[in-house]
mmCIF file of C-alpha atoms and ligand atoms in Angstrom:
data_model
loop_
_atom_site.group_PDB
_atom_site.id
_atom_site.type_symbol
_atom_site.label_atom_id
_atom_site.label_comp_id
_atom_site.label_asym_id
_atom_site.label_seq_id
_atom_site.Cartn_x
_atom_site.Cartn_y
_atom_site.Cartn_z
ATOM 1 C CA UNK A 1 -4.864 1.126 25.981
ATOM 2 C CA UNK A 2 -2.456 0.562 23.103
ATOM 3 C CA UNK A 3 -3.382 -1.368 19.931
ATOM 4 C CA UNK A 4 -1.167 -3.530 17.768
ATOM 5 C CA UNK A 5 -0.922 -5.928 14.846
ATOM 6 C CA UNK A 6 -1.423 -9.468 16.167
ATOM 7 C CA UNK A 7 -1.379 -11.313 12.836
ATOM 8 C CA UNK A 8 -0.417 -10.506 9.275
ATOM 9 C CA UNK A 9 -0.624 -12.251 5.885
ATOM 10 C CA UNK A 10 -0.578 -11.412 2.206
ATOM 11 C CA UNK A 11 -1.641 -12.828 -1.130
ATOM 12 C CA UNK A 12 -0.419 -12.002 -4.621
ATOM 13 C CA UNK A 13 -1.556 -13.454 -7.959
ATOM 14 C CA UNK A 14 0.498 -16.291 -9.452
ATOM 15 C CA UNK A 15 0.810 -14.724 -12.898
ATOM 16 C CA UNK A 16 4.127 -12.889 -13.177
ATOM 17 C CA UNK A 17 4.678 -10.218 -15.837
ATOM 18 C CA UNK A 18 8.362 -9.325 -16.265
ATOM 19 C CA UNK A 19 9.422 -6.036 -17.859
ATOM 20 C CA UNK A 20 9.952 -7.936 -21.123
ATOM 21 C CA UNK A 21 6.134 -8.338 -21.304
ATOM 22 C CA UNK A 22 5.850 -4.578 -21.980
ATOM 23 C CA UNK A 23 8.826 -4.521 -24.347
ATOM 24 C CA UNK A 24 6.747 -6.555 -26.800
ATOM 25 C CA UNK A 25 4.168 -3.843 -27.515
ATOM 26 C CA UNK A 26 5.269 -0.565 -25.869
ATOM 27 C CA UNK A 27 8.236 1.652 -26.697
ATOM 28 C CA UNK A 28 10.029 0.754 -23.456
ATOM 29 C CA UNK A 29 12.785 -1.471 -22.136
ATOM 30 C CA UNK A 30 13.706 -3.425 -19.028
ATOM 31 C CA UNK A 31 16.671 -1.071 -18.676
ATOM 32 C CA UNK A 32 14.432 2.057 -18.562
ATOM 33 C CA UNK A 33 11.890 0.554 -16.191
ATOM 34 C CA UNK A 34 14.438 -0.955 -13.813
ATOM 35 C CA UNK A 35 16.793 2.028 -13.586
ATOM 36 C CA UNK A 36 13.973 4.607 -13.253
ATOM 37 C CA UNK A 37 11.783 2.637 -10.821
ATOM 38 C CA UNK A 38 13.517 -0.475 -9.439
ATOM 39 C CA UNK A 39 10.766 -2.700 -10.858
ATOM 40 C CA UNK A 40 11.619 -6.020 -12.567
ATOM 41 C CA UNK A 41 8.249 -7.726 -12.537
ATOM 42 C CA UNK A 42 4.718 -7.494 -11.178
ATOM 43 C CA UNK A 43 1.711 -9.789 -10.694
ATOM 44 C CA UNK A 44 -1.677 -9.290 -12.370
ATOM 45 C CA UNK A 45 -4.942 -10.943 -11.370
ATOM 46 C CA UNK A 46 -6.581 -12.479 -14.426
ATOM 47 C CA UNK A 47 -10.015 -13.337 -13.015
ATOM 48 C CA UNK A 48 -12.016 -11.689 -10.228
ATOM 49 C CA UNK A 49 -11.700 -8.454 -8.271
ATOM 50 C CA UNK A 50 -9.968 -6.934 -5.282
ATOM 51 C CA UNK A 51 -12.061 -8.917 -2.762
ATOM 52 C CA UNK A 52 -10.814 -12.161 -4.353
ATOM 53 C CA UNK A 53 -7.263 -11.252 -3.363
ATOM 54 C CA UNK A 54 -8.314 -10.163 0.129
ATOM 55 C CA UNK A 55 -10.158 -13.415 0.935
ATOM 56 C CA UNK A 56 -7.120 -15.777 0.882
ATOM 57 C CA UNK A 57 -4.929 -13.216 2.707
ATOM 58 C CA UNK A 58 -7.623 -12.640 5.352
ATOM 59 C CA UNK A 59 -8.228 -16.378 5.853
ATOM 60 C CA UNK A 60 -4.504 -16.938 6.448
ATOM 61 C CA UNK A 61 -4.336 -13.916 8.747
ATOM 62 C CA UNK A 62 -7.226 -15.150 10.922
ATOM 63 C CA UNK A 63 -6.020 -18.796 10.886
ATOM 64 C CA UNK A 64 -2.522 -17.835 12.072
ATOM 65 C CA UNK A 65 -4.049 -16.212 15.157
ATOM 66 C CA UNK A 66 -6.726 -18.913 15.601
ATOM 67 C CA UNK A 67 -9.472 -16.315 15.219
ATOM 68 C CA UNK A 68 -12.887 -17.408 13.924
ATOM 69 C CA UNK A 69 -14.803 -15.247 11.413
ATOM 70 C CA UNK A 70 -17.535 -14.499 13.969
ATOM 71 C CA UNK A 71 -14.961 -12.955 16.336
ATOM 72 C CA UNK A 72 -14.152 -10.099 13.920
ATOM 73 C CA UNK A 73 -16.175 -7.036 14.918
ATOM 74 C CA UNK A 74 -15.061 -4.649 12.175
ATOM 75 C CA UNK A 75 -13.628 -5.058 8.668
ATOM 76 C CA UNK A 76 -11.891 -2.156 6.918
ATOM 77 C CA UNK A 77 -10.792 -2.327 3.288
ATOM 78 C CA UNK A 78 -8.210 0.182 2.080
ATOM 79 C CA UNK A 79 -8.368 0.408 -1.713
ATOM 80 C CA UNK A 80 -8.716 2.618 -4.799
ATOM 81 C CA UNK A 81 -9.930 -0.335 -6.852
ATOM 82 C CA UNK A 82 -13.074 -1.497 -5.042
ATOM 83 C CA UNK A 83 -15.018 -4.403 -6.574
ATOM 84 C CA UNK A 84 -17.807 -1.866 -7.319
ATOM 85 C CA UNK A 85 -18.623 1.771 -6.461
ATOM 86 C CA UNK A 86 -21.124 0.248 -4.043
ATOM 87 C CA UNK A 87 -21.633 -1.788 -1.986
ATOM 88 C CA UNK A 88 -18.306 -1.336 -0.271
ATOM 89 C CA UNK A 89 -15.671 -4.007 -0.805
ATOM 90 C CA UNK A 90 -15.764 -4.388 2.993
ATOM 91 C CA UNK A 91 -19.366 -5.613 2.642
ATOM 92 C CA UNK A 92 -18.339 -8.115 -0.024
ATOM 93 C CA UNK A 93 -15.421 -9.355 2.094
ATOM 94 C CA UNK A 94 -17.772 -9.623 5.100
ATOM 95 C CA UNK A 95 -20.076 -11.916 3.088
ATOM 96 C CA UNK A 96 -17.329 -14.002 1.505
ATOM 97 C CA UNK A 97 -15.608 -14.607 4.863
ATOM 98 C CA UNK A 98 -18.817 -14.998 6.904
ATOM 99 C CA UNK A 99 -17.919 -12.204 9.334
ATOM 100 C CA UNK A 100 -21.422 -12.322 10.777
ATOM 101 C CA UNK A 101 -20.777 -10.031 13.758
ATOM 102 C CA UNK A 102 -18.811 -7.351 11.908
ATOM 103 C CA UNK A 103 -19.559 -3.877 10.624
ATOM 104 C CA UNK A 104 -17.166 -2.144 8.297
ATOM 105 C CA UNK A 105 -16.341 0.200 5.469
ATOM 106 C CA UNK A 106 -13.799 1.145 2.779
ATOM 107 C CA UNK A 107 -11.113 3.818 3.053
ATOM 108 C CA UNK A 108 -9.752 5.593 -0.022
ATOM 109 C CA UNK A 109 -6.428 7.381 0.335
ATOM 110 C CA UNK A 110 -4.548 5.818 -2.623
ATOM 111 C CA UNK A 111 -1.010 4.808 -1.703
ATOM 112 C CA UNK A 112 -1.476 6.126 1.849
ATOM 113 C CA UNK A 113 -4.626 4.047 2.380
ATOM 114 C CA UNK A 114 -2.925 1.490 4.582
ATOM 115 C CA UNK A 115 -1.440 4.108 6.934
ATOM 116 C CA UNK A 116 -4.718 6.029 7.125
ATOM 117 C CA UNK A 117 -6.738 2.861 7.787
ATOM 118 C CA UNK A 118 -4.227 1.405 10.268
ATOM 119 C CA UNK A 119 -4.528 4.625 12.273
ATOM 120 C CA UNK A 120 -8.328 4.378 12.114
ATOM 121 C CA UNK A 121 -8.385 0.699 13.111
ATOM 122 C CA UNK A 122 -6.032 1.361 16.023
ATOM 123 C CA UNK A 123 -8.259 4.186 17.284
ATOM 124 C CA UNK A 124 -11.313 1.903 17.157
ATOM 125 C CA UNK A 125 -9.504 -0.648 19.333
ATOM 126 C CA UNK A 126 -7.941 1.928 21.691
ATOM 127 C CA UNK A 127 -11.329 3.537 22.297
ATOM 128 C CA UNK A 128 -12.865 0.188 23.221
ATOM 129 C CA UNK A 129 -15.326 0.376 20.296
ATOM 130 C CA UNK A 130 -13.854 -2.775 18.715
ATOM 131 C CA UNK A 131 -11.826 -5.759 19.892
ATOM 132 C CA UNK A 132 -10.723 -7.366 16.648
ATOM 133 C CA UNK A 133 -10.471 -5.298 13.470
ATOM 134 C CA UNK A 134 -9.612 -7.048 10.213
ATOM 135 C CA UNK A 135 -7.651 -4.496 8.194
ATOM 136 C CA UNK A 136 -7.218 -5.241 4.494
ATOM 137 C CA UNK A 137 -5.043 -3.254 2.077
ATOM 138 C CA UNK A 138 -5.592 -4.428 -1.482
ATOM 139 C CA UNK A 139 -5.600 -3.151 -5.030
ATOM 140 C CA UNK A 140 -6.145 -4.616 -8.459
ATOM 141 C CA UNK A 141 -4.254 -1.832 -10.231
ATOM 142 C CA UNK A 142 -4.381 -3.760 -13.524
ATOM 143 C CA UNK A 143 -8.101 -2.903 -13.647
ATOM 144 C CA UNK A 144 -7.370 0.850 -13.939
ATOM 145 C CA UNK A 145 -4.092 0.794 -15.884
ATOM 146 C CA UNK A 146 -3.888 1.987 -19.469
ATOM 147 C CA UNK A 147 -1.825 -0.760 -21.074
ATOM 148 C CA UNK A 148 -1.174 1.607 -24.012
ATOM 149 C CA UNK A 149 0.441 4.286 -21.805
ATOM 150 C CA UNK A 150 4.089 3.420 -21.197
ATOM 151 C CA UNK A 151 4.398 6.170 -18.570
ATOM 152 C CA UNK A 152 2.018 4.405 -16.147
ATOM 153 C CA UNK A 153 1.478 0.815 -17.383
ATOM 154 C CA UNK A 154 4.874 -0.362 -16.203
ATOM 155 C CA UNK A 155 4.542 0.974 -12.652
ATOM 156 C CA UNK A 156 1.762 -0.989 -10.998
ATOM 157 C CA UNK A 157 0.801 -4.492 -9.871
ATOM 158 C CA UNK A 158 -1.953 -6.353 -8.004
ATOM 159 C CA UNK A 159 -1.891 -7.725 -4.457
ATOM 160 C CA UNK A 160 -3.402 -7.821 -0.974
ATOM 161 C CA UNK A 161 -2.223 -7.710 2.629
ATOM 162 C CA UNK A 162 -4.304 -8.208 5.788
ATOM 163 C CA UNK A 163 -3.585 -7.425 9.416
ATOM 164 C CA UNK A 164 -5.494 -8.189 12.597
ATOM 165 C CA UNK A 165 -5.622 -5.219 14.974
ATOM 166 C CA UNK A 166 -6.197 -5.941 18.670
ATOM 167 C CA UNK A 167 -5.258 -4.518 22.073
ATOM 168 C CA UNK A 168 -1.554 -4.827 22.786
ATOM 169 C CA UNK A 169 -0.456 -7.121 25.628
ATOM 170 C CA UNK A 170 2.451 -4.752 26.278
ATOM 171 C CA UNK A 171 1.826 -1.017 26.694
ATOM 172 C CA UNK A 172 5.306 -0.201 25.399
ATOM 173 C CA UNK A 173 4.732 -1.955 22.060
ATOM 174 C CA UNK A 174 2.425 -1.671 19.085
ATOM 175 C CA UNK A 175 1.156 1.476 17.372
ATOM 176 C CA UNK A 176 2.856 4.462 18.983
ATOM 177 C CA UNK A 177 2.014 7.461 16.798
ATOM 178 C CA UNK A 178 0.997 8.654 13.340
ATOM 179 C CA UNK A 179 1.432 11.910 11.435
ATOM 180 C CA UNK A 180 -0.920 12.030 8.448
ATOM 181 C CA UNK A 181 -1.535 14.658 5.766
ATOM 182 C CA UNK A 182 -3.930 15.381 2.913
ATOM 183 C CA UNK A 183 -3.601 18.159 0.333
ATOM 184 C CA UNK A 184 -6.115 18.343 -2.507
ATOM 185 C CA UNK A 185 -3.797 20.599 -4.504
ATOM 186 C CA UNK A 186 -2.309 17.317 -5.748
ATOM 187 C CA UNK A 187 -5.427 16.368 -7.731
ATOM 188 C CA UNK A 188 -4.266 17.641 -11.163
ATOM 189 C CA UNK A 189 -1.151 15.483 -11.034
ATOM 190 C CA UNK A 190 -2.627 12.102 -10.133
ATOM 191 C CA UNK A 191 -6.243 11.163 -10.768
ATOM 192 C CA UNK A 192 -8.737 9.294 -12.894
ATOM 193 C CA UNK A 193 -10.434 11.717 -15.269
ATOM 194 C CA UNK A 194 -13.838 10.034 -15.667
ATOM 195 C CA UNK A 195 -16.169 7.520 -14.085
ATOM 196 C CA UNK A 196 -16.994 9.573 -11.001
ATOM 197 C CA UNK A 197 -19.923 11.925 -10.392
ATOM 198 C CA UNK A 198 -18.209 14.901 -12.092
ATOM 199 C CA UNK A 199 -17.746 13.076 -15.374
ATOM 200 C CA UNK A 200 -19.781 9.871 -15.508
ATOM 201 C CA UNK A 201 -18.878 7.142 -17.971
ATOM 202 C CA UNK A 202 -19.928 7.798 -21.557
ATOM 203 C CA UNK A 203 -18.933 6.620 -25.006
ATOM 204 C CA UNK A 204 -16.707 9.691 -25.216
ATOM 205 C CA UNK A 205 -14.882 9.029 -21.926
ATOM 206 C CA UNK A 206 -14.225 5.450 -22.993
ATOM 207 C CA UNK A 207 -13.013 6.570 -26.430
ATOM 208 C CA UNK A 208 -10.696 9.128 -24.787
ATOM 209 C CA UNK A 209 -9.288 6.485 -22.413
ATOM 210 C CA UNK A 210 -10.314 8.515 -19.344
ATOM 211 C CA UNK A 211 -11.025 5.559 -17.041
ATOM 212 C CA UNK A 212 -7.379 4.895 -16.309
ATOM 213 C CA UNK A 213 -4.713 6.309 -13.966
ATOM 214 C CA UNK A 214 -3.493 9.705 -15.129
ATOM 215 C CA UNK A 215 -0.163 10.747 -13.619
ATOM 216 C CA UNK A 216 2.195 13.662 -14.140
ATOM 217 C CA UNK A 217 5.147 11.558 -13.000
ATOM 218 C CA UNK A 218 7.673 14.311 -12.418
ATOM 219 C CA UNK A 219 5.389 16.453 -10.265
ATOM 220 C CA UNK A 220 4.356 13.452 -8.197
ATOM 221 C CA UNK A 221 7.973 12.337 -7.925
ATOM 222 C CA UNK A 222 9.135 15.690 -6.526
ATOM 223 C CA UNK A 223 6.238 15.898 -4.067
ATOM 224 C CA UNK A 224 6.735 12.267 -2.980
ATOM 225 C CA UNK A 225 10.470 12.650 -2.325
ATOM 226 C CA UNK A 226 9.835 15.690 -0.146
ATOM 227 C CA UNK A 227 6.634 14.445 1.516
ATOM 228 C CA UNK A 228 7.870 10.998 2.523
ATOM 229 C CA UNK A 229 11.236 12.191 3.771
ATOM 230 C CA UNK A 230 9.866 15.230 5.649
ATOM 231 C CA UNK A 231 7.185 13.286 7.492
ATOM 232 C CA UNK A 232 9.542 10.410 8.366
ATOM 233 C CA UNK A 233 12.102 12.832 9.791
ATOM 234 C CA UNK A 234 9.364 14.689 11.677
ATOM 235 C CA UNK A 235 8.361 11.393 13.310
ATOM 236 C CA UNK A 236 11.970 10.613 14.251
ATOM 237 C CA UNK A 237 12.437 14.049 15.792
ATOM 238 C CA UNK A 238 9.119 13.901 17.657
ATOM 239 C CA UNK A 239 10.155 10.645 19.354
ATOM 240 C CA UNK A 240 13.893 11.377 19.667
ATOM 241 C CA UNK A 241 14.756 8.485 17.374
ATOM 242 C CA UNK A 242 18.159 8.219 15.727
ATOM 243 C CA UNK A 243 18.880 6.110 12.655
ATOM 244 C CA UNK A 244 20.477 3.543 14.993
ATOM 245 C CA UNK A 245 17.219 3.188 16.934
ATOM 246 C CA UNK A 246 15.223 2.212 13.853
ATOM 247 C CA UNK A 247 15.204 -1.466 12.873
ATOM 248 C CA UNK A 248 13.273 -1.016 9.617
ATOM 249 C CA UNK A 249 11.886 1.669 7.355
ATOM 250 C CA UNK A 250 8.723 0.237 5.789
ATOM 251 C CA UNK A 251 8.154 2.537 2.811
ATOM 252 C CA UNK A 252 5.358 2.579 0.281
ATOM 253 C CA UNK A 253 6.785 0.930 -2.846
ATOM 254 C CA UNK A 254 6.170 3.377 -5.725
ATOM 255 C CA UNK A 255 9.708 4.008 -6.920
ATOM 256 C CA UNK A 256 13.061 2.804 -5.563
ATOM 257 C CA UNK A 257 14.499 6.301 -6.086
ATOM 258 C CA UNK A 258 11.810 7.820 -3.812
ATOM 259 C CA UNK A 259 12.539 5.150 -1.186
ATOM 260 C CA UNK A 260 16.306 5.749 -1.370
ATOM 261 C CA UNK A 261 15.886 9.533 -1.117
ATOM 262 C CA UNK A 262 13.771 9.016 2.010
ATOM 263 C CA UNK A 263 16.177 6.577 3.687
ATOM 264 C CA UNK A 264 19.169 8.779 2.774
ATOM 265 C CA UNK A 265 17.590 11.797 4.468
ATOM 266 C CA UNK A 266 16.879 9.610 7.520
ATOM 267 C CA UNK A 267 20.574 8.532 7.378
ATOM 268 C CA UNK A 268 19.442 4.929 7.445
ATOM 269 C CA UNK A 269 21.668 2.106 6.311
ATOM 270 C CA UNK A 270 20.112 0.613 3.125
ATOM 271 C CA UNK A 271 20.074 -2.806 4.848
ATOM 272 C CA UNK A 272 17.330 -1.436 7.150
ATOM 273 C CA UNK A 273 14.894 -0.617 4.350
ATOM 274 C CA UNK A 274 12.177 -3.062 3.277
ATOM 275 C CA UNK A 275 12.186 -3.283 -0.513
ATOM 276 C CA UNK A 276 10.163 -5.658 -2.684
ATOM 277 C CA UNK A 277 9.133 -3.264 -5.481
ATOM 278 C CA UNK A 278 11.345 -5.324 -7.817
ATOM 279 C CA UNK A 279 8.887 -8.263 -7.559
ATOM 280 C CA UNK A 280 5.498 -6.574 -7.260
ATOM 281 C CA UNK A 281 5.618 -3.016 -8.631
ATOM 282 C CA UNK A 282 3.322 -0.518 -6.920
ATOM 283 C CA UNK A 283 0.357 -2.385 -5.430
ATOM 284 C CA UNK A 284 -0.971 0.880 -3.880
ATOM 285 C CA UNK A 285 -2.784 0.017 -0.588
ATOM 286 C CA UNK A 286 -1.090 -3.381 -0.410
ATOM 287 C CA UNK A 287 2.607 -2.452 -0.501
ATOM 288 C CA UNK A 288 3.142 -1.883 3.225
ATOM 289 C CA UNK A 289 1.200 -4.917 4.561
ATOM 290 C CA UNK A 290 2.862 -7.141 1.927
ATOM 291 C CA UNK A 291 6.278 -5.927 3.133
ATOM 292 C CA UNK A 292 5.406 -6.525 6.791
ATOM 293 C CA UNK A 293 4.000 -9.973 6.010
ATOM 294 C CA UNK A 294 6.977 -11.053 3.901
ATOM 295 C CA UNK A 295 9.536 -9.834 6.436
ATOM 296 C CA UNK A 296 7.620 -11.479 9.305
ATOM 297 C CA UNK A 297 7.374 -14.763 7.384
ATOM 298 C CA UNK A 298 11.099 -14.655 6.660
ATOM 299 C CA UNK A 299 11.883 -14.198 10.376
ATOM 300 C CA UNK A 300 13.421 -10.775 9.755
ATOM 301 C CA UNK A 301 11.074 -8.864 12.085
ATOM 302 C CA UNK A 302 11.669 -9.248 15.810
ATOM 303 C CA UNK A 303 9.719 -8.305 18.911
ATOM 304 C CA UNK A 304 10.742 -4.808 19.988
ATOM 305 C CA UNK A 305 11.875 -3.712 16.518
ATOM 306 C CA UNK A 306 11.180 0.002 16.009
ATOM 307 C CA UNK A 307 9.590 0.641 12.618
ATOM 308 C CA UNK A 308 8.805 3.758 10.632
ATOM 309 C CA UNK A 309 6.031 3.149 8.108
ATOM 310 C CA UNK A 310 5.957 5.875 5.452
ATOM 311 C CA UNK A 311 3.871 6.603 2.357
ATOM 312 C CA UNK A 312 2.913 9.117 -0.320
ATOM 313 C CA UNK A 313 0.073 8.915 -2.839
ATOM 314 C CA UNK A 314 -2.745 10.493 -4.796
ATOM 315 C CA UNK A 315 -4.636 13.335 -3.155
ATOM 316 C CA UNK A 316 -1.973 14.146 -2.268
ATOM 317 C CA UNK A 317 -1.954 11.984 0.842
ATOM 318 C CA UNK A 318 1.101 11.133 2.906
ATOM 319 C CA UNK A 319 2.193 10.162 6.362
ATOM 320 C CA UNK A 320 4.346 8.189 8.752
ATOM 321 C CA UNK A 321 3.594 5.759 11.573
ATOM 322 C CA UNK A 322 5.927 4.871 14.430
ATOM 323 C CA UNK A 323 5.302 1.257 15.389
ATOM 324 C CA UNK A 324 7.078 -1.103 17.784
ATOM 325 C CA UNK A 325 6.677 -4.657 16.505
ATOM 326 C CA UNK A 326 5.448 -7.050 19.190
ATOM 327 C CA UNK A 327 4.693 -10.302 17.421
ATOM 328 C CA UNK A 328 7.002 -13.232 18.110
ATOM 329 C CA UNK A 329 9.158 -14.437 15.202
HETATM 330 N N1 LIG B 401 9.802 3.547 -21.101
HETATM 331 C C1 LIG B 401 10.639 4.361 -21.759
HETATM 332 N N2 LIG B 401 10.573 5.705 -21.677
HETATM 333 C C2 LIG B 401 9.605 6.222 -20.886
HETATM 334 C C3 LIG B 401 8.696 5.406 -20.165
HETATM 335 C C4 LIG B 401 8.815 4.014 -20.313
HETATM 336 N N3 LIG B 401 8.004 3.154 -19.661
HETATM 337 N N4 LIG B 401 7.868 6.217 -19.474
HETATM 338 C C5 LIG B 401 8.234 7.484 -19.736
HETATM 339 N N5 LIG B 401 9.286 7.491 -20.598
HETATM 340 C C6 LIG B 401 10.014 8.634 -21.163
HETATM 341 C C7 LIG B 401 9.212 9.900 -21.157
HETATM 342 O O1 LIG B 401 8.374 9.971 -22.285
HETATM 343 C C8 LIG B 401 10.309 10.936 -21.174
HETATM 344 O O2 LIG B 401 10.780 11.075 -22.493
HETATM 345 P P1 LIG B 401 11.135 12.544 -23.059
HETATM 346 O O3 LIG B 401 12.268 13.034 -22.207
HETATM 347 O O4 LIG B 401 11.513 12.262 -24.474
HETATM 348 O O5 LIG B 401 9.891 13.353 -22.907
HETATM 349 C C9 LIG B 401 11.433 10.299 -20.366
HETATM 350 O O6 LIG B 401 11.153 8.883 -20.327
HETATM 351 C C10 LIG B 401 11.521 10.798 -18.939
HETATM 352 O O7 LIG B 401 10.217 10.799 -18.377
HETATM 353 P P2 LIG B 401 9.950 11.288 -16.908
HETATM 354 O O8 LIG B 401 8.491 11.274 -16.633
HETATM 355 O O9 LIG B 401 10.717 12.537 -16.676
HETATM 356 O O10 LIG B 401 10.661 10.109 -16.116
HETATM 357 P P3 LIG B 401 10.957 10.055 -14.581
HETATM 358 O O11 LIG B 401 12.399 9.878 -14.360
HETATM 359 O O12 LIG B 401 10.268 11.149 -13.818
HETATM 360 O O13 LIG B 401 10.265 8.670 -14.158
HETATM 361 C C11 LIG B 401 8.258 7.920 -13.089
HETATM 362 C C12 LIG B 401 8.873 8.514 -14.350
HETATM 363 C C13 LIG B 401 8.880 6.552 -12.850
HETATM 364 C C14 LIG B 401 6.750 7.794 -13.268
HETATM 365 C C15 LIG B 401 8.577 8.840 -11.874
HETATM 366 O O14 LIG B 401 8.292 10.174 -12.224
HETATM 367 C C16 LIG B 401 7.816 8.476 -10.625
HETATM 368 O O15 LIG B 401 8.083 7.473 -9.991
HETATM 369 N N6 LIG B 401 6.873 9.352 -10.172
HETATM 370 C C17 LIG B 401 6.199 9.176 -8.889
HETATM 371 C C18 LIG B 401 5.296 7.975 -8.820
HETATM 372 C C19 LIG B 401 4.553 7.955 -7.476
HETATM 373 O O16 LIG B 401 5.160 8.028 -6.424
HETATM 374 N N7 LIG B 401 3.247 7.885 -7.511
HETATM 375 C C20 LIG B 401 2.482 8.001 -6.267
HETATM 376 C C21 LIG B 401 1.821 6.768 -5.889
HETATM 377 S S1 LIG B 401 0.678 6.180 -7.094
HETATM 378 C C22 LIG B 401 -0.890 6.370 -6.389
HETATM 379 O O17 LIG B 401 -1.119 7.040 -5.436
HETATM 380 C C23 LIG B 401 -2.039 5.619 -7.089
#
């Protein structure tokens, strides 16, 4: 049995923060941010947590497919910004949506969370363990951003995307394959210093601003350019795909230069690359489902389109998924 995405939706906060917002109090400029990253603006959630962005996206996702909350048998939340350490955000989403017949859990793989959790959800459906998995990729990055650190504050945004994973009605379409990687040698370059079990929160950790994203941008950049391109090419080679075969590259949106380096190495025409980093910044687990949802809504994704989903993030974690889209326009 093959599994597929049967419905998709996204939700982003209304409040837009253009690059000029940061120019007011950080030593930065629209010019620097836009040329180095491709970001023009991002959305931040003022009130509430990650689950509050998932709920409207999930409701739209289920409504589009005519699925009732009690039909969902598993809910997975991909996030690095859970509402709380525990219970899982999946449990909170289960309660808020009334998914009374579901079990579920959170997955943490930073910017690769959506690819890791899509693979997991697909395997649950393919094995027969679940029929309808509600897969949510969401992050409130503004809750872990140091607004005094120009090197990271300008990069991220908040948002959510949800997909329904069910058995495919066509064995030739849906999730075909994934190649996923994890390498803990990446920890020094991208992490949060305190708040976990190694260094619990204290007055000192708060004073030292250790509860925010720490990133050595250049190291992550180099690893991301290589990781995303290598794994995307490996997937193409494994399935004998040429650039002409691929309808869309759906890349994680961390930096336009990383995306361009990946698509260049794949020899893809830039018109075949989903890009919305200019509007949302890096929404971590939400970037890929937001792309898919926006492109589907705009009628730019067609049944039979061959997609390569590709990501790189903290861990390090990275991977690629080969997916044949089989929803109608
Ligand atoms: N405005 C102005 N200047 C800045 C800013 C800013 N916002 N931020 C940094 N600078 C300065 C630096 O201080 C440095 O100045 P210096 O030369 O005087 O020391 C200069 O700009 C260049 O800094 P770099 O860090 O070399 O800039 P770079 O071109 O590498 O861009 C960036 C930085 C955008 C962070 C890039 O390295 C990047 O995108 N890295 C990868 C991000 C990524 O993919 N993360 C993974 C996913 S995130 C996750 O998993 C949660």
